[in-house]
Amino acid sequence: MIENLEELDANRSHIFDEYEPTNGTHAILNNEGLFLTVNYVNRKLGADAKQIRDAWMKQQLTIQQKNQGNIFDYKTVMHKKLVGRRAI
């Protein structure tokens, strides 16, 4: 998780804050906090993404959402009235 946050810090042009990035959105920053997009996290973690994300959820590093009895580590984040994106 720390490596992902350090990369985002070095490449802030990929964070959707005031303006939507034209070179890919890796994170969304709004009033609720900083959310990493699911696609970005899965790409960074590779084949071990599911196991690592499950471990993060157990360590309470990521959000937990319940939907129809299932627990997920992401939610749909709306920002600047644009279509929601799944984010961790």
PDB file of N, CA, C and O in Angstrom, residues 39-86:
ATOM      1  N   ASN A  39      -9.022  -0.515 -10.922  1.00  0.00           N
ATOM      2  CA  ASN A  39      -8.158  -0.895 -12.051  1.00  0.00           C
ATOM      3  C   ASN A  39      -6.689  -0.619 -11.756  1.00  0.00           C
ATOM      4  O   ASN A  39      -5.815  -1.439 -12.062  1.00  0.00           O
ATOM      5  N   TYR A  40      -6.400   0.529 -11.157  1.00  0.00           N
ATOM      6  CA  TYR A  40      -5.022   0.884 -10.819  1.00  0.00           C
ATOM      7  C   TYR A  40      -4.445  -0.106  -9.810  1.00  0.00           C
ATOM      8  O   TYR A  40      -3.344  -0.627  -9.991  1.00  0.00           O
ATOM      9  N   VAL A  41      -5.185  -0.382  -8.750  1.00  0.00           N
ATOM     10  CA  VAL A  41      -4.707  -1.295  -7.713  1.00  0.00           C
ATOM     11  C   VAL A  41      -4.472  -2.687  -8.289  1.00  0.00           C
ATOM     12  O   VAL A  41      -3.421  -3.297  -8.051  1.00  0.00           O
ATOM     13  N   ASN A  42      -5.428  -3.196  -9.055  1.00  0.00           N
ATOM     14  CA  ASN A  42      -5.277  -4.537  -9.626  1.00  0.00           C
ATOM     15  C   ASN A  42      -4.078  -4.611 -10.570  1.00  0.00           C
ATOM     16  O   ASN A  42      -3.354  -5.606 -10.575  1.00  0.00           O
ATOM     17  N   ARG A  43      -3.863  -3.564 -11.350  1.00  0.00           N
ATOM     18  CA  ARG A  43      -2.717  -3.550 -12.266  1.00  0.00           C
ATOM     19  C   ARG A  43      -1.401  -3.538 -11.484  1.00  0.00           C
ATOM     20  O   ARG A  43      -0.459  -4.256 -11.817  1.00  0.00           O
ATOM     21  N   LYS A  44      -1.338  -2.756 -10.418  1.00  0.00           N
ATOM     22  CA  LYS A  44      -0.116  -2.676  -9.617  1.00  0.00           C
ATOM     23  C   LYS A  44       0.170  -3.981  -8.871  1.00  0.00           C
ATOM     24  O   LYS A  44       1.324  -4.362  -8.726  1.00  0.00           O
ATOM     25  N   LEU A  45      -0.876  -4.645  -8.383  1.00  0.00           N
ATOM     26  CA  LEU A  45      -0.686  -5.845  -7.571  1.00  0.00           C
ATOM     27  C   LEU A  45      -0.542  -7.108  -8.408  1.00  0.00           C
ATOM     28  O   LEU A  45      -0.034  -8.118  -7.918  1.00  0.00           O
ATOM     29  N   GLY A  46      -1.014  -7.076  -9.629  1.00  0.00           N
ATOM     30  CA  GLY A  46      -0.864  -8.220 -10.527  1.00  0.00           C
ATOM     31  C   GLY A  46      -1.653  -9.435 -10.086  1.00  0.00           C
ATOM     32  O   GLY A  46      -2.780  -9.337  -9.587  1.00  0.00           O
ATOM     33  N   ALA A  47      -1.045 -10.599 -10.255  1.00  0.00           N
ATOM     34  CA  ALA A  47      -1.723 -11.876 -10.010  1.00  0.00           C
ATOM     35  C   ALA A  47      -2.152 -12.061  -8.554  1.00  0.00           C
ATOM     36  O   ALA A  47      -3.085 -12.810  -8.275  1.00  0.00           O
ATOM     37  N   ASP A  48      -1.497 -11.380  -7.641  1.00  0.00           N
ATOM     38  CA  ASP A  48      -1.809 -11.527  -6.219  1.00  0.00           C
ATOM     39  C   ASP A  48      -2.822 -10.499  -5.712  1.00  0.00           C
ATOM     40  O   ASP A  48      -3.021 -10.361  -4.504  1.00  0.00           O
ATOM     41  N   ALA A  49      -3.475  -9.783  -6.609  1.00  0.00           N
ATOM     42  CA  ALA A  49      -4.361  -8.677  -6.221  1.00  0.00           C
ATOM     43  C   ALA A  49      -5.447  -9.117  -5.240  1.00  0.00           C
ATOM     44  O   ALA A  49      -5.667  -8.456  -4.226  1.00  0.00           O
ATOM     45  N   LYS A  50      -6.127 -10.207  -5.513  1.00  0.00           N
ATOM     46  CA  LYS A  50      -7.232 -10.629  -4.644  1.00  0.00           C
ATOM     47  C   LYS A  50      -6.736 -10.933  -3.233  1.00  0.00           C
ATOM     48  O   LYS A  50      -7.331 -10.480  -2.258  1.00  0.00           O
ATOM     49  N   GLN A  51      -5.644 -11.678  -3.124  1.00  0.00           N
ATOM     50  CA  GLN A  51      -5.115 -12.035  -1.806  1.00  0.00           C
ATOM     51  C   GLN A  51      -4.654 -10.799  -1.035  1.00  0.00           C
ATOM     52  O   GLN A  51      -4.923 -10.663   0.163  1.00  0.00           O
ATOM     53  N   ILE A  52      -3.960  -9.896  -1.710  1.00  0.00           N
ATOM     54  CA  ILE A  52      -3.455  -8.700  -1.040  1.00  0.00           C
ATOM     55  C   ILE A  52      -4.610  -7.795  -0.620  1.00  0.00           C
ATOM     56  O   ILE A  52      -4.623  -7.280   0.499  1.00  0.00           O
ATOM     57  N   ARG A  53      -5.602  -7.625  -1.499  1.00  0.00           N
ATOM     58  CA  ARG A  53      -6.747  -6.787  -1.154  1.00  0.00           C
ATOM     59  C   ARG A  53      -7.535  -7.378   0.012  1.00  0.00           C
ATOM     60  O   ARG A  53      -8.014  -6.643   0.878  1.00  0.00           O
ATOM     61  N   ASP A  54      -7.660  -8.704   0.066  1.00  0.00           N
ATOM     62  CA  ASP A  54      -8.320  -9.344   1.205  1.00  0.00           C
ATOM     63  C   ASP A  54      -7.549  -9.069   2.497  1.00  0.00           C
ATOM     64  O   ASP A  54      -8.142  -8.775   3.536  1.00  0.00           O
ATOM     65  N   ALA A  55      -6.216  -9.143   2.429  1.00  0.00           N
ATOM     66  CA  ALA A  55      -5.386  -8.869   3.611  1.00  0.00           C
ATOM     67  C   ALA A  55      -5.524  -7.416   4.041  1.00  0.00           C
ATOM     68  O   ALA A  55      -5.626  -7.132   5.245  1.00  0.00           O
ATOM     69  N   TRP A  56      -5.555  -6.492   3.096  1.00  0.00           N
ATOM     70  CA  TRP A  56      -5.737  -5.075   3.426  1.00  0.00           C
ATOM     71  C   TRP A  56      -7.074  -4.857   4.120  1.00  0.00           C
ATOM     72  O   TRP A  56      -7.158  -4.101   5.075  1.00  0.00           O
ATOM     73  N   MET A  57      -8.113  -5.540   3.641  1.00  0.00           N
ATOM     74  CA  MET A  57      -9.431  -5.375   4.227  1.00  0.00           C
ATOM     75  C   MET A  57      -9.438  -5.906   5.666  1.00  0.00           C
ATOM     76  O   MET A  57      -9.999  -5.281   6.561  1.00  0.00           O
ATOM     77  N   LYS A  58      -8.789  -7.049   5.895  1.00  0.00           N
ATOM     78  CA  LYS A  58      -8.725  -7.620   7.244  1.00  0.00           C
ATOM     79  C   LYS A  58      -7.952  -6.717   8.196  1.00  0.00           C
ATOM     80  O   LYS A  58      -8.243  -6.655   9.385  1.00  0.00           O
ATOM     81  N   GLN A  59      -6.945  -6.007   7.659  1.00  0.00           N
ATOM     82  CA  GLN A  59      -6.145  -5.085   8.472  1.00  0.00           C
ATOM     83  C   GLN A  59      -6.801  -3.708   8.577  1.00  0.00           C
ATOM     84  O   GLN A  59      -6.236  -2.791   9.157  1.00  0.00           O
ATOM     85  N   GLN A  60      -7.984  -3.565   7.986  1.00  0.00           N
ATOM     86  CA  GLN A  60      -8.760  -2.326   7.981  1.00  0.00           C
ATOM     87  C   GLN A  60      -8.015  -1.174   7.313  1.00  0.00           C
ATOM     88  O   GLN A  60      -8.132  -0.024   7.714  1.00  0.00           O
ATOM     89  N   LEU A  61      -7.239  -1.492   6.286  1.00  0.00           N
ATOM     90  CA  LEU A  61      -6.568  -0.474   5.490  1.00  0.00           C
ATOM     91  C   LEU A  61      -7.477   0.040   4.383  1.00  0.00           C
ATOM     92  O   LEU A  61      -7.227   1.105   3.831  1.00  0.00           O
ATOM     93  N   THR A  62      -8.494  -0.734   4.057  1.00  0.00           N
ATOM     94  CA  THR A  62      -9.444  -0.355   3.012  1.00  0.00           C
ATOM     95  C   THR A  62     -10.859  -0.388   3.580  1.00  0.00           C
ATOM     96  O   THR A  62     -11.107  -0.962   4.643  1.00  0.00           O
ATOM     97  N   ILE A  63     -11.776   0.212   2.843  1.00  0.00           N
ATOM     98  CA  ILE A  63     -13.166   0.280   3.277  1.00  0.00           C
ATOM     99  C   ILE A  63     -13.839  -1.083   3.129  1.00  0.00           C
ATOM    100  O   ILE A  63     -13.378  -1.930   2.363  1.00  0.00           O
ATOM    101  N   GLN A  64     -14.901  -1.287   3.868  1.00  0.00           N
ATOM    102  CA  GLN A  64     -15.706  -2.496   3.731  1.00  0.00           C
ATOM    103  C   GLN A  64     -17.136  -2.087   3.459  1.00  0.00           C
ATOM    104  O   GLN A  64     -17.711  -1.301   4.202  1.00  0.00           O
ATOM    105  N   GLN A  65     -17.699  -2.624   2.381  1.00  0.00           N
ATOM    106  CA  GLN A  65     -19.082  -2.359   2.003  1.00  0.00           C
ATOM    107  C   GLN A  65     -19.820  -3.681   1.919  1.00  0.00           C
ATOM    108  O   GLN A  65     -19.289  -4.641   1.364  1.00  0.00           O
ATOM    109  N   LYS A  66     -21.023  -3.731   2.462  1.00  0.00           N
ATOM    110  CA  LYS A  66     -21.854  -4.928   2.352  1.00  0.00           C
ATOM    111  C   LYS A  66     -22.901  -4.708   1.284  1.00  0.00           C
ATOM    112  O   LYS A  66     -23.504  -3.641   1.201  1.00  0.00           O
ATOM    113  N   ASN A  67     -23.110  -5.734   0.472  1.00  0.00           N
ATOM    114  CA  ASN A  67     -24.141  -5.689  -0.559  1.00  0.00           C
ATOM    115  C   ASN A  67     -24.693  -7.093  -0.723  1.00  0.00           C
ATOM    116  O   ASN A  67     -23.966  -7.997  -1.126  1.00  0.00           O
ATOM    117  N   GLN A  68     -25.940  -7.265  -0.382  1.00  0.00           N
ATOM    118  CA  GLN A  68     -26.630  -8.553  -0.482  1.00  0.00           C
ATOM    119  C   GLN A  68     -25.852  -9.660   0.234  1.00  0.00           C
ATOM    120  O   GLN A  68     -25.702 -10.765  -0.269  1.00  0.00           O
ATOM    121  N   GLY A  69     -25.339  -9.346   1.420  1.00  0.00           N
ATOM    122  CA  GLY A  69     -24.651 -10.334   2.234  1.00  0.00           C
ATOM    123  C   GLY A  69     -23.181 -10.530   1.897  1.00  0.00           C
ATOM    124  O   GLY A  69     -22.477 -11.225   2.615  1.00  0.00           O
ATOM    125  N   ASN A  70     -22.710  -9.945   0.817  1.00  0.00           N
ATOM    126  CA  ASN A  70     -21.303 -10.051   0.445  1.00  0.00           C
ATOM    127  C   ASN A  70     -20.551  -8.811   0.909  1.00  0.00           C
ATOM    128  O   ASN A  70     -21.098  -7.711   0.928  1.00  0.00           O
ATOM    129  N   ILE A  71     -19.275  -8.984   1.263  1.00  0.00           N
ATOM    130  CA  ILE A  71     -18.448  -7.866   1.695  1.00  0.00           C
ATOM    131  C   ILE A  71     -17.455  -7.543   0.583  1.00  0.00           C
ATOM    132  O   ILE A  71     -16.783  -8.432   0.055  1.00  0.00           O
ATOM    133  N   PHE A  72     -17.382  -6.255   0.241  1.00  0.00           N
ATOM    134  CA  PHE A  72     -16.485  -5.786  -0.811  1.00  0.00           C
ATOM    135  C   PHE A  72     -15.535  -4.745  -0.237  1.00  0.00           C
ATOM    136  O   PHE A  72     -15.860  -4.070   0.738  1.00  0.00           O
ATOM    137  N   ASP A  73     -14.381  -4.582  -0.876  1.00  0.00           N
ATOM    138  CA  ASP A  73     -13.397  -3.601  -0.427  1.00  0.00           C
ATOM    139  C   ASP A  73     -13.396  -2.356  -1.311  1.00  0.00           C
ATOM    140  O   ASP A  73     -12.428  -1.621  -1.362  1.00  0.00           O
ATOM    141  N   TYR A  74     -14.477  -2.116  -2.004  1.00  0.00           N
ATOM    142  CA  TYR A  74     -14.558  -0.941  -2.865  1.00  0.00           C
ATOM    143  C   TYR A  74     -15.966  -0.361  -2.807  1.00  0.00           C
ATOM    144  O   TYR A  74     -16.890  -0.998  -2.319  1.00  0.00           O
ATOM    145  N   LYS A  75     -16.083   0.860  -3.288  1.00  0.00           N
ATOM    146  CA  LYS A  75     -17.390   1.482  -3.418  1.00  0.00           C
ATOM    147  C   LYS A  75     -17.360   2.366  -4.655  1.00  0.00           C
ATOM    148  O   LYS A  75     -16.302   2.671  -5.196  1.00  0.00           O
ATOM    149  N   THR A  76     -18.538   2.773  -5.099  1.00  0.00           N
ATOM    150  CA  THR A  76     -18.625   3.673  -6.238  1.00  0.00           C
ATOM    151  C   THR A  76     -18.462   5.090  -5.724  1.00  0.00           C
ATOM    152  O   THR A  76     -19.195   5.526  -4.843  1.00  0.00           O
ATOM    153  N   VAL A  77     -17.487   5.791  -6.272  1.00  0.00           N
ATOM    154  CA  VAL A  77     -17.178   7.148  -5.844  1.00  0.00           C
ATOM    155  C   VAL A  77     -17.606   8.116  -6.938  1.00  0.00           C
ATOM    156  O   VAL A  77     -17.181   7.995  -8.082  1.00  0.00           O
ATOM    157  N   MET A  78     -18.455   9.062  -6.558  1.00  0.00           N
ATOM    158  CA  MET A  78     -18.869  10.114  -7.483  1.00  0.00           C
ATOM    159  C   MET A  78     -17.994  11.338  -7.225  1.00  0.00           C
ATOM    160  O   MET A  78     -17.699  11.654  -6.085  1.00  0.00           O
ATOM    161  N   HIS A  79     -17.587  11.999  -8.314  1.00  0.00           N
ATOM    162  CA  HIS A  79     -16.755  13.183  -8.161  1.00  0.00           C
ATOM    163  C   HIS A  79     -17.022  14.139  -9.308  1.00  0.00           C
ATOM    164  O   HIS A  79     -17.035  13.733 -10.468  1.00  0.00           O
ATOM    165  N   LYS A  80     -17.267  15.376  -8.981  1.00  0.00           N
ATOM    166  CA  LYS A  80     -17.513  16.425  -9.972  1.00  0.00           C
ATOM    167  C   LYS A  80     -18.665  16.068 -10.907  1.00  0.00           C
ATOM    168  O   LYS A  80     -18.622  16.334 -12.100  1.00  0.00           O
ATOM    169  N   LYS A  81     -19.681  15.409 -10.358  1.00  0.00           N
ATOM    170  CA  LYS A  81     -20.896  15.039 -11.095  1.00  0.00           C
ATOM    171  C   LYS A  81     -20.624  14.124 -12.287  1.00  0.00           C
ATOM    172  O   LYS A  81     -21.418  14.034 -13.210  1.00  0.00           O
ATOM    173  N   LEU A  82     -19.505  13.450 -12.282  1.00  0.00           N
ATOM    174  CA  LEU A  82     -19.201  12.494 -13.343  1.00  0.00           C
ATOM    175  C   LEU A  82     -19.625  11.103 -12.913  1.00  0.00           C
ATOM    176  O   LEU A  82     -19.860  10.844 -11.732  1.00  0.00           O
ATOM    177  N   VAL A  83     -19.682  10.213 -13.850  1.00  0.00           N
ATOM    178  CA  VAL A  83     -20.073   8.829 -13.571  1.00  0.00           C
ATOM    179  C   VAL A  83     -19.171   8.254 -12.496  1.00  0.00           C
ATOM    180  O   VAL A  83     -17.966   8.489 -12.488  1.00  0.00           O
ATOM    181  N   GLY A  84     -19.771   7.512 -11.575  1.00  0.00           N
ATOM    182  CA  GLY A  84     -19.012   6.919 -10.490  1.00  0.00           C
ATOM    183  C   GLY A  84     -18.007   5.899 -10.976  1.00  0.00           C
ATOM    184  O   GLY A  84     -18.163   5.271 -12.007  1.00  0.00           O
ATOM    185  N   ARG A  85     -16.959   5.772 -10.191  1.00  0.00           N
ATOM    186  CA  ARG A  85     -15.925   4.782 -10.470  1.00  0.00           C
ATOM    187  C   ARG A  85     -15.733   3.921  -9.241  1.00  0.00           C
ATOM    188  O   ARG A  85     -15.816   4.401  -8.120  1.00  0.00           O
ATOM    189  N   ARG A  86     -15.461   2.646  -9.473  1.00  0.00           N
ATOM    190  CA  ARG A  86     -15.193   1.760  -8.360  1.00  0.00           C
ATOM    191  C   ARG A  86     -13.823   2.117  -7.798  1.00  0.00           C
ATOM    192  O   ARG A  86     -12.850   2.193  -8.526  1.00  0.00           O
TER     193      ARG A  86
END
